[in-house]
């Protein structure tokens, strides 16, 4: 039987082999075994107006009924409903590899008469997951952290509009720095191939024009073969993926396939001549799942973490600043303890900020000729200052906002 350690077999006392290998060639196999044992997880969010086929597509993608106990609301209920976030988790297994899949849905999105800021609860949800992870990571037990961060958001664009609607632009712009957005053109079977082509071009242009940063597929290495490069190019040109979903199996050309049966014919979900469903599924599951997770961790979460540390630092500085302004003698005031902020990054920021504060205090004292002895609000402080003070104002307002 083939060795589970690859070409190098640590239990084989073959001298030739020992001469040839130190043994680190087994590292990928060790990683592989460990991760298979641990299992994988992935969190996918679906967003877009209700009725665009989100739940049908998710069921088609993972071949499971993730929405068994879903309650459909009537029009009146939908209008009054606010955007709520629902989470479904399933454990799926394929050839011994376990995947814990979480689907986050956003029912009610875009349903109200006034949809101003209806993306807010979605943004808050994503931030909450980051916050939870940040807390867990700074806590004592970091071993078994439950990672609920959202790795990808499939954003459904209506096939009936002329490109993006204002709500689509608003949503994507509000979320593009928090999550990997993958736009999809919903219900593509309602459009002819040339309409799909035109709409895709229009949507891609608008994404560019509005400065929306959707998920970028990583560039392929220069040593990749031509076939791979071609596939990569096709994938990039498929954006937004034109998708079709179906919960039913129909018979087409003697084969049973997932599709939609119309009086004039059958549209097959997994037929790449009919739509980009297979491309999307391959991208999500087979080729880019790990990259989506990496970008979430390395870019989106890192941004959140940096902002968090920055605002905590501002809090500390503000506190010290106030202490310095209110104290009468040269006694040192203690820095308030902020949980989880002990790393050198924070200390550096505090040092930098401290110097700024010192400078600010000096210029303030210079103007007033004495140290300020009051519990003044930021406005008072600004009012009594000249031009130099306007800078101070923005600084202070930022600190106030951070609080
Ligand atoms: P959701 O509210 O976005 O989750 O939408 P649903 O998945 O509940 O779908 C709403 C309706 O659209 C249902 O009647 C589906 O059968 C239908 N539907 C779903 N996907 C497609 C599709 O790709 N094409 C067409 N024509 N109809 C679809």
Tab-separated table of C-alpha atoms and ligand atoms in Angstrom:
chain	number	residue	atom	x	y	z
A	1	UNK	CA	0.000	0.000	0.000
A	2	UNK	CA	1.027	3.594	-0.676
A	3	UNK	CA	2.707	5.326	2.244
A	4	UNK	CA	0.544	7.992	3.891
A	5	UNK	CA	3.708	10.090	4.222
A	6	UNK	CA	4.196	10.435	0.483
A	7	UNK	CA	7.446	9.373	-1.180
A	8	UNK	CA	9.362	9.478	2.093
A	9	UNK	CA	8.438	6.716	4.508
A	10	UNK	CA	9.648	7.492	8.073
A	11	UNK	CA	9.115	3.886	9.142
A	12	UNK	CA	11.186	2.399	6.387
A	13	UNK	CA	14.752	1.837	7.523
A	14	UNK	CA	16.053	1.963	4.026
A	15	UNK	CA	19.478	3.570	4.105
A	16	UNK	CA	19.275	4.925	0.565
A	17	UNK	CA	16.157	6.772	1.434
A	18	UNK	CA	17.762	8.258	4.548
A	19	UNK	CA	20.651	9.546	2.455
A	20	UNK	CA	18.326	11.109	-0.043
A	21	UNK	CA	15.929	12.808	2.362
A	22	UNK	CA	16.155	14.739	5.591
A	23	UNK	CA	12.437	14.259	5.897
A	24	UNK	CA	10.852	17.710	5.617
A	25	UNK	CA	9.392	16.592	2.323
A	26	UNK	CA	6.643	15.083	4.496
A	27	UNK	CA	5.567	18.483	5.835
A	28	UNK	CA	2.686	18.961	3.343
A	29	UNK	CA	1.423	15.502	4.231
A	30	UNK	CA	1.585	16.284	7.940
A	31	UNK	CA	-0.413	19.485	7.389
A	32	UNK	CA	-2.878	17.606	5.209
A	33	UNK	CA	-3.491	14.877	7.800
A	34	UNK	CA	-3.918	17.391	10.596
A	35	UNK	CA	-6.341	19.610	8.744
A	36	UNK	CA	-8.436	16.705	7.506
A	37	UNK	CA	-8.698	15.492	11.094
A	38	UNK	CA	-9.701	18.942	12.325
A	39	UNK	CA	-12.218	19.527	9.550
A	40	UNK	CA	-12.922	22.731	7.680
A	41	UNK	CA	-15.403	25.529	8.103
A	42	UNK	CA	-16.768	28.147	5.782
A	43	UNK	CA	-19.288	30.911	6.250
A	44	UNK	CA	-21.176	32.198	3.253
A	45	UNK	CA	-23.551	35.138	3.354
A	46	UNK	CA	-26.273	35.672	0.767
A	47	UNK	CA	-27.734	39.127	0.296
A	48	UNK	CA	-30.060	40.847	-2.119
A	49	UNK	CA	-33.723	41.571	-2.539
A	50	UNK	CA	-36.077	38.754	-1.493
A	51	UNK	CA	-37.407	36.554	-4.255
A	52	UNK	CA	-34.202	36.667	-6.312
A	53	UNK	CA	-33.574	32.969	-5.681
A	54	UNK	CA	-31.009	33.111	-2.844
A	55	UNK	CA	-32.248	30.101	-0.901
A	56	UNK	CA	-32.833	28.054	-4.061
A	57	UNK	CA	-29.285	28.720	-5.217
A	58	UNK	CA	-27.740	27.848	-1.851
A	59	UNK	CA	-29.634	24.549	-1.808
A	60	UNK	CA	-28.475	23.851	-5.360
A	61	UNK	CA	-24.867	24.723	-4.508
A	62	UNK	CA	-24.525	22.391	-1.559
A	63	UNK	CA	-27.189	19.826	-2.485
A	64	UNK	CA	-28.845	20.137	0.922
A	65	UNK	CA	-32.068	21.679	2.065
A	66	UNK	CA	-30.749	24.440	4.249
A	67	UNK	CA	-34.065	26.192	4.546
A	68	UNK	CA	-36.302	23.406	5.852
A	69	UNK	CA	-38.076	25.482	8.482
A	70	UNK	CA	-38.314	28.694	6.534
A	71	UNK	CA	-41.458	30.744	7.007
A	72	UNK	CA	-42.552	32.804	4.033
A	73	UNK	CA	-44.016	36.174	4.911
A	74	UNK	CA	-46.874	37.837	3.106
A	75	UNK	CA	-46.441	41.239	1.450
A	76	UNK	CA	-47.737	43.187	4.430
A	77	UNK	CA	-45.479	41.405	6.892
A	78	UNK	CA	-42.531	41.896	4.588
A	79	UNK	CA	-43.040	45.649	4.393
A	80	UNK	CA	-43.005	46.087	8.161
A	81	UNK	CA	-40.219	43.598	8.730
A	82	UNK	CA	-36.769	44.977	9.370
A	83	UNK	CA	-33.684	43.273	8.038
A	84	UNK	CA	-33.018	40.275	10.230
A	85	UNK	CA	-30.078	37.951	10.032
A	86	UNK	CA	-30.583	34.202	10.090
A	87	UNK	CA	-27.940	31.513	10.308
A	88	UNK	CA	-28.145	27.908	9.155
A	89	UNK	CA	-25.353	25.452	9.793
A	90	UNK	CA	-24.863	22.026	8.256
A	91	UNK	CA	-22.074	19.510	8.547
A	92	UNK	CA	-21.330	17.959	5.205
A	93	UNK	CA	-18.835	15.234	4.402
A	94	UNK	CA	-17.241	14.197	1.147
A	95	UNK	CA	-14.640	11.415	0.865
A	96	UNK	CA	-13.860	11.650	4.574
A	97	UNK	CA	-13.371	15.440	4.498
A	98	UNK	CA	-15.727	17.277	6.827
A	99	UNK	CA	-16.976	20.785	6.153
A	100	UNK	CA	-18.992	22.842	8.593
A	101	UNK	CA	-20.919	25.160	6.339
A	102	UNK	CA	-22.738	28.184	7.706
A	103	UNK	CA	-25.127	30.165	5.569
A	104	UNK	CA	-26.036	33.630	6.735
A	105	UNK	CA	-29.175	35.003	5.134
A	106	UNK	CA	-30.514	38.539	5.262
A	107	UNK	CA	-34.300	38.271	4.844
A	108	UNK	CA	-36.087	41.582	4.645
A	109	UNK	CA	-33.223	43.303	2.832
A	110	UNK	CA	-34.642	45.830	0.387
A	111	UNK	CA	-38.233	44.876	1.198
A	112	UNK	CA	-39.330	47.969	3.073
A	113	UNK	CA	-40.821	51.072	1.479
A	114	UNK	CA	-37.872	53.081	2.717
A	115	UNK	CA	-34.665	51.128	2.399
A	116	UNK	CA	-32.283	53.825	3.570
A	117	UNK	CA	-29.416	52.272	5.460
A	118	UNK	CA	-30.958	48.813	5.333
A	119	UNK	CA	-27.435	47.478	4.818
A	120	UNK	CA	-26.593	48.651	8.318
A	121	UNK	CA	-27.747	45.556	10.160
A	122	UNK	CA	-25.741	43.400	7.755
A	123	UNK	CA	-22.633	45.520	8.347
A	124	UNK	CA	-23.232	45.371	12.102
A	125	UNK	CA	-23.522	41.599	11.942
A	126	UNK	CA	-20.167	41.291	10.180
A	127	UNK	CA	-18.542	43.645	12.697
A	128	UNK	CA	-20.026	41.696	15.603
A	129	UNK	CA	-18.405	38.506	14.327
A	130	UNK	CA	-15.060	40.312	14.064
A	131	UNK	CA	-15.538	41.743	17.525
A	132	UNK	CA	-16.297	38.331	18.977
A	133	UNK	CA	-13.203	36.890	17.339
A	134	UNK	CA	-11.079	39.786	18.567
A	135	UNK	CA	-12.302	39.242	22.131
A	136	UNK	CA	-11.745	35.494	21.971
A	137	UNK	CA	-8.313	35.988	20.523
A	138	UNK	CA	-7.334	38.356	23.316
A	139	UNK	CA	-8.804	36.077	25.971
A	140	UNK	CA	-7.133	33.359	27.979
A	141	UNK	CA	-8.309	30.330	26.079
A	142	UNK	CA	-7.373	30.780	22.448
A	143	UNK	CA	-7.323	27.130	21.625
A	144	UNK	CA	-10.834	26.416	20.507
A	145	UNK	CA	-12.077	29.703	19.147
A	146	UNK	CA	-15.313	29.425	17.237
A	147	UNK	CA	-14.719	31.372	14.047
A	148	UNK	CA	-17.940	32.932	12.803
A	149	UNK	CA	-16.351	35.534	10.547
A	150	UNK	CA	-18.098	35.833	7.183
A	151	UNK	CA	-15.777	34.658	4.412
A	152	UNK	CA	-17.824	35.570	1.368
A	153	UNK	CA	-20.984	37.440	0.501
A	154	UNK	CA	-22.870	36.473	-2.648
A	155	UNK	CA	-24.685	39.631	-3.654
A	156	UNK	CA	-27.703	38.983	-5.882
A	157	UNK	CA	-28.385	41.539	-8.594
A	158	UNK	CA	-31.821	41.617	-10.153
A	159	UNK	CA	-31.967	40.560	-13.812
A	160	UNK	CA	-34.879	42.950	-14.386
A	161	UNK	CA	-33.127	46.285	-13.860
A	162	UNK	CA	-30.741	48.180	-16.103
A	163	UNK	CA	-27.535	47.355	-14.306
A	164	UNK	CA	-27.081	48.212	-10.646
A	165	UNK	CA	-29.773	49.918	-8.623
A	166	UNK	CA	-28.875	52.607	-6.058
A	167	UNK	CA	-29.504	50.105	-3.252
A	168	UNK	CA	-27.011	47.662	-4.785
A	169	UNK	CA	-24.366	50.370	-4.998
A	170	UNK	CA	-25.034	51.498	-1.448
A	171	UNK	CA	-24.890	47.966	-0.069
A	172	UNK	CA	-21.691	46.987	-1.822
A	173	UNK	CA	-19.947	50.243	-0.979
A	174	UNK	CA	-20.880	49.916	2.665
A	175	UNK	CA	-19.637	46.357	2.906
A	176	UNK	CA	-16.728	46.070	0.494
A	177	UNK	CA	-14.108	46.716	3.130
A	178	UNK	CA	-15.575	44.212	5.553
A	179	UNK	CA	-16.254	41.156	3.434
A	180	UNK	CA	-15.385	39.525	0.101
A	181	UNK	CA	-18.269	40.464	-2.183
A	182	UNK	CA	-18.983	38.191	-5.143
A	183	UNK	CA	-21.760	39.673	-7.302
A	184	UNK	CA	-24.151	37.317	-9.079
A	185	UNK	CA	-26.745	38.029	-11.724
A	186	UNK	CA	-29.829	36.245	-10.414
A	187	UNK	CA	-32.368	34.192	-12.404
A	188	UNK	CA	-30.290	34.247	-15.571
A	189	UNK	CA	-32.836	32.004	-17.312
A	190	UNK	CA	-35.052	35.066	-17.661
A	191	UNK	CA	-32.510	36.654	-20.031
A	192	UNK	CA	-31.281	35.724	-23.497
A	193	UNK	CA	-27.529	35.026	-23.905
A	194	UNK	CA	-26.909	38.414	-25.522
A	195	UNK	CA	-28.826	40.187	-22.744
A	196	UNK	CA	-26.712	38.369	-20.165
A	197	UNK	CA	-23.563	39.479	-21.977
A	198	UNK	CA	-24.675	43.121	-22.162
A	199	UNK	CA	-25.807	43.204	-18.535
A	200	UNK	CA	-22.542	41.728	-17.337
A	201	UNK	CA	-20.545	44.396	-19.169
A	202	UNK	CA	-22.795	47.160	-17.825
A	203	UNK	CA	-22.562	45.868	-14.252
A	204	UNK	CA	-18.770	45.498	-14.440
A	205	UNK	CA	-18.510	49.080	-15.758
A	206	UNK	CA	-20.703	50.386	-12.957
A	207	UNK	CA	-18.733	48.506	-10.324
A	208	UNK	CA	-15.631	50.245	-11.635
A	209	UNK	CA	-17.332	53.622	-11.969
A	210	UNK	CA	-18.658	53.630	-8.386
A	211	UNK	CA	-15.343	52.441	-6.969
A	212	UNK	CA	-16.796	49.235	-5.558
A	213	UNK	CA	-14.105	46.802	-4.468
A	214	UNK	CA	-15.446	43.336	-5.069
A	215	UNK	CA	-13.452	40.177	-4.316
A	216	UNK	CA	-10.418	40.025	-6.621
A	217	UNK	CA	-9.267	36.635	-7.790
A	218	UNK	CA	-5.567	36.338	-7.097
A	219	UNK	CA	-3.316	36.700	-10.138
A	220	UNK	CA	-1.940	33.426	-11.375
A	221	UNK	CA	1.779	32.693	-11.175
A	222	UNK	CA	3.828	33.247	-14.303
A	223	UNK	CA	4.864	29.576	-14.351
A	224	UNK	CA	1.258	28.320	-14.565
A	225	UNK	CA	0.357	26.491	-17.771
A	226	UNK	CA	-1.667	28.089	-20.563
A	227	UNK	CA	-4.820	26.104	-19.800
A	228	UNK	CA	-4.825	27.327	-16.202
A	229	UNK	CA	-4.278	30.922	-17.314
A	230	UNK	CA	-7.158	30.633	-19.769
A	231	UNK	CA	-9.472	29.288	-17.039
A	232	UNK	CA	-8.425	32.113	-14.758
A	233	UNK	CA	-9.182	34.705	-17.430
A	234	UNK	CA	-12.598	33.151	-18.116
A	235	UNK	CA	-13.372	33.236	-14.416
A	236	UNK	CA	-12.509	36.932	-14.198
A	237	UNK	CA	-14.655	37.684	-17.239
A	238	UNK	CA	-17.646	35.826	-15.801
A	239	UNK	CA	-18.245	38.474	-13.150
A	240	UNK	CA	-21.085	38.851	-12.193
A	241	UNK	CA	-21.770	35.114	-12.381
A	242	UNK	CA	-25.069	34.549	-14.184
A	243	UNK	CA	-26.802	31.928	-12.051
A	244	UNK	CA	-29.886	29.749	-12.116
A	245	UNK	CA	-31.173	27.802	-9.127
A	246	UNK	CA	-33.569	24.895	-8.862
A	247	UNK	CA	-34.746	22.575	-6.140
A	248	UNK	CA	-36.150	20.017	-8.577
A	249	UNK	CA	-34.678	17.238	-10.632
A	250	UNK	CA	-35.969	16.944	-14.198
A	251	UNK	CA	-35.256	14.578	-17.056
A	252	UNK	CA	-33.241	16.006	-19.957
A	253	UNK	CA	-31.961	13.873	-22.842
A	254	UNK	CA	-32.526	10.704	-20.831
A	255	UNK	CA	-30.545	12.025	-17.839
A	256	UNK	CA	-31.895	13.248	-14.524
A	257	UNK	CA	-30.549	16.734	-13.856
A	258	UNK	CA	-31.200	19.682	-11.577
A	259	UNK	CA	-33.133	22.109	-13.734
A	260	UNK	CA	-36.222	24.141	-14.453
A	261	UNK	CA	-38.905	22.774	-16.703
A	262	UNK	CA	-40.670	25.268	-18.998
A	263	UNK	CA	-43.300	24.609	-21.688
A	264	UNK	CA	-40.627	25.445	-24.280
A	265	UNK	CA	-37.790	23.437	-22.787
A	266	UNK	CA	-35.539	22.645	-19.890
A	267	UNK	CA	-32.882	24.870	-18.421
A	268	UNK	CA	-30.137	22.886	-16.729
A	269	UNK	CA	-28.486	24.405	-13.695
A	270	UNK	CA	-25.205	22.529	-14.168
A	271	UNK	CA	-24.931	23.067	-17.914
A	272	UNK	CA	-22.267	25.695	-18.582
A	273	UNK	CA	-23.927	26.592	-21.883
A	274	UNK	CA	-26.985	27.671	-19.863
A	275	UNK	CA	-25.370	29.575	-16.973
A	276	UNK	CA	-22.281	30.098	-14.770
A	277	UNK	CA	-23.522	27.947	-11.892
A	278	UNK	CA	-20.698	25.382	-12.206
A	279	UNK	CA	-18.099	28.137	-12.508
A	280	UNK	CA	-19.400	29.767	-9.352
A	281	UNK	CA	-19.497	26.473	-7.435
A	282	UNK	CA	-16.003	25.511	-8.553
A	283	UNK	CA	-14.698	28.909	-7.597
A	284	UNK	CA	-16.356	28.852	-4.171
A	285	UNK	CA	-15.580	25.280	-3.276
A	286	UNK	CA	-12.814	23.838	-5.416
A	287	UNK	CA	-10.455	26.665	-6.203
A	288	UNK	CA	-10.884	29.759	-4.050
A	289	UNK	CA	-12.392	28.739	-0.688
A	290	UNK	CA	-9.035	28.947	1.059
A	291	UNK	CA	-8.191	32.262	-0.600
A	292	UNK	CA	-11.541	33.727	0.484
A	293	UNK	CA	-10.712	32.682	4.043
A	294	UNK	CA	-7.181	34.076	3.790
A	295	UNK	CA	-8.369	37.446	2.473
A	296	UNK	CA	-10.964	37.609	5.255
A	297	UNK	CA	-8.286	36.959	7.859
A	298	UNK	CA	-5.442	38.956	6.376
A	299	UNK	CA	-7.296	41.961	5.001
A	300	UNK	CA	-10.801	42.454	6.363
A	301	UNK	CA	-10.185	41.208	9.892
A	302	UNK	CA	-6.803	42.934	10.075
A	303	UNK	CA	-8.468	46.249	9.112
A	304	UNK	CA	-11.062	45.769	11.816
A	305	UNK	CA	-8.390	44.840	14.360
A	306	UNK	CA	-6.242	47.855	13.495
A	307	UNK	CA	-9.240	50.192	13.840
A	308	UNK	CA	-10.101	48.602	17.170
A	309	UNK	CA	-6.604	49.031	18.537
A	310	UNK	CA	-6.490	52.577	17.245
A	311	UNK	CA	-9.716	53.558	18.953
A	312	UNK	CA	-8.602	51.866	22.167
A	313	UNK	CA	-5.374	53.814	21.978
A	314	UNK	CA	-7.323	57.007	21.469
A	315	UNK	CA	-9.314	56.132	24.553
A	316	UNK	CA	-6.142	55.693	26.557
A	317	UNK	CA	-4.669	58.894	25.182
A	318	UNK	CA	-7.830	60.843	25.793
A	319	UNK	CA	-7.860	59.634	29.360
A	320	UNK	CA	-4.217	60.584	29.862
A	321	UNK	CA	-4.786	63.887	28.150
A	322	UNK	CA	-7.625	64.715	30.480
A	323	UNK	CA	-5.594	63.703	33.463
A	324	UNK	CA	-2.728	65.877	32.336
A	325	UNK	CA	-4.969	68.852	31.770
A	326	UNK	CA	-6.771	68.555	35.073
A	327	UNK	CA	-3.842	67.745	37.340
A	328	UNK	CA	-2.266	70.528	39.329
A	329	UNK	CA	1.051	69.098	40.334
A	330	UNK	CA	3.528	66.883	38.484
A	331	UNK	CA	2.059	63.604	39.780
A	332	UNK	CA	1.900	60.835	37.213
A	333	UNK	CA	-1.518	59.493	36.406
A	334	UNK	CA	-1.876	55.796	35.702
A	335	UNK	CA	-2.868	54.628	32.224
A	336	UNK	CA	-6.267	52.962	32.333
A	337	UNK	CA	-6.057	49.273	31.605
A	338	UNK	CA	-7.543	48.261	28.268
A	339	UNK	CA	-8.079	44.519	28.009
A	340	UNK	CA	-6.211	42.755	25.262
A	341	UNK	CA	-3.960	45.678	24.359
A	342	UNK	CA	-0.491	44.730	25.396
A	343	UNK	CA	1.353	44.226	22.176
A	344	UNK	CA	4.167	46.370	20.925
A	345	UNK	CA	2.031	47.828	18.125
A	346	UNK	CA	-0.189	49.513	20.705
A	347	UNK	CA	2.692	50.707	22.796
A	348	UNK	CA	4.248	52.307	19.740
A	349	UNK	CA	0.968	54.027	18.904
A	350	UNK	CA	0.643	55.238	22.484
A	351	UNK	CA	4.186	56.624	22.406
A	352	UNK	CA	3.513	58.468	19.165
A	353	UNK	CA	0.234	59.804	20.442
A	354	UNK	CA	1.873	60.817	23.707
A	355	UNK	CA	4.356	62.973	21.871
A	356	UNK	CA	1.535	64.581	19.938
A	357	UNK	CA	-0.358	65.255	23.154
A	358	UNK	CA	2.717	66.749	24.762
A	359	UNK	CA	3.212	69.024	21.784
A	360	UNK	CA	-0.437	70.007	21.832
A	361	UNK	CA	-0.298	70.806	25.544
A	362	UNK	CA	2.780	72.927	25.126
A	363	UNK	CA	1.276	75.010	22.343
A	364	UNK	CA	-1.922	75.344	24.357
A	365	UNK	CA	-0.073	76.525	27.441
A	366	UNK	CA	1.987	78.871	25.343
A	367	UNK	CA	-1.133	80.543	24.018
A	368	UNK	CA	-2.846	80.805	27.389
A	369	UNK	CA	0.185	81.359	29.524
A	370	UNK	CA	-1.029	78.869	32.132
A	371	UNK	CA	-2.104	75.278	32.310
A	372	UNK	CA	-5.778	74.770	31.762
A	373	UNK	CA	-7.575	73.884	34.923
A	374	UNK	CA	-11.039	72.794	33.958
A	375	UNK	CA	-13.211	69.861	32.847
A	376	UNK	CA	-13.824	71.620	29.563
A	377	UNK	CA	-15.668	70.105	26.699
A	378	UNK	CA	-13.949	69.885	23.356
A	379	UNK	CA	-15.986	72.812	21.982
A	380	UNK	CA	-14.836	75.149	24.742
A	381	UNK	CA	-11.307	74.112	24.070
A	382	UNK	CA	-11.625	74.835	20.411
A	383	UNK	CA	-13.432	78.151	20.858
A	384	UNK	CA	-10.604	79.559	22.925
A	385	UNK	CA	-8.033	78.544	20.363
A	386	UNK	CA	-6.719	80.193	17.262
A	387	UNK	CA	-5.846	78.539	13.991
A	388	UNK	CA	-3.618	75.944	15.587
A	389	UNK	CA	-6.639	74.929	17.573
A	390	UNK	CA	-8.680	73.880	14.564
A	391	UNK	CA	-6.348	70.950	14.069
A	392	UNK	CA	-6.797	70.088	17.688
A	393	UNK	CA	-10.515	70.115	17.155
A	394	UNK	CA	-10.432	67.451	14.479
A	395	UNK	CA	-8.124	65.363	16.638
A	396	UNK	CA	-10.446	65.671	19.570
A	397	UNK	CA	-13.575	65.002	17.626
A	398	UNK	CA	-11.999	61.820	16.367
A	399	UNK	CA	-11.193	60.801	19.887
A	400	UNK	CA	-14.701	61.607	20.987
A	401	UNK	CA	-16.110	59.546	18.174
A	402	UNK	CA	-13.865	56.683	19.175
A	403	UNK	CA	-15.389	56.797	22.620
B	1	LIG	P1	-35.148	34.235	-1.946
B	1	LIG	O1	-36.253	34.974	-1.292
B	1	LIG	O2	-34.164	35.168	-2.537
B	1	LIG	O3	-34.508	33.213	-1.052
B	1	LIG	O4	-35.787	33.469	-3.207
B	1	LIG	P2	-36.268	31.956	-3.338
B	1	LIG	O5	-35.112	31.033	-3.446
B	1	LIG	O6	-37.276	31.659	-2.289
B	1	LIG	O7	-36.976	32.007	-4.776
B	1	LIG	C1	-38.099	32.794	-5.045
B	1	LIG	C2	-38.837	32.255	-6.260
B	1	LIG	O8	-37.986	32.326	-7.389
B	1	LIG	C3	-39.233	30.798	-6.130
B	1	LIG	O9	-40.501	30.654	-6.733
B	1	LIG	C4	-38.200	30.043	-6.924
B	1	LIG	O10	-38.691	28.847	-7.473
B	1	LIG	C5	-37.876	31.048	-8.016
B	1	LIG	N1	-36.501	30.908	-8.475
B	1	LIG	C6	-35.397	30.611	-7.738
B	1	LIG	N2	-34.313	30.585	-8.504
B	1	LIG	C7	-34.707	30.869	-9.775
B	1	LIG	C8	-34.042	30.977	-11.035
B	1	LIG	O11	-32.840	30.819	-11.134
B	1	LIG	N3	-34.795	31.294	-12.121
B	1	LIG	C9	-36.137	31.494	-12.056
B	1	LIG	N4	-36.774	31.778	-13.154
B	1	LIG	N5	-36.791	31.410	-10.880
B	1	LIG	C10	-36.111	31.087	-9.763
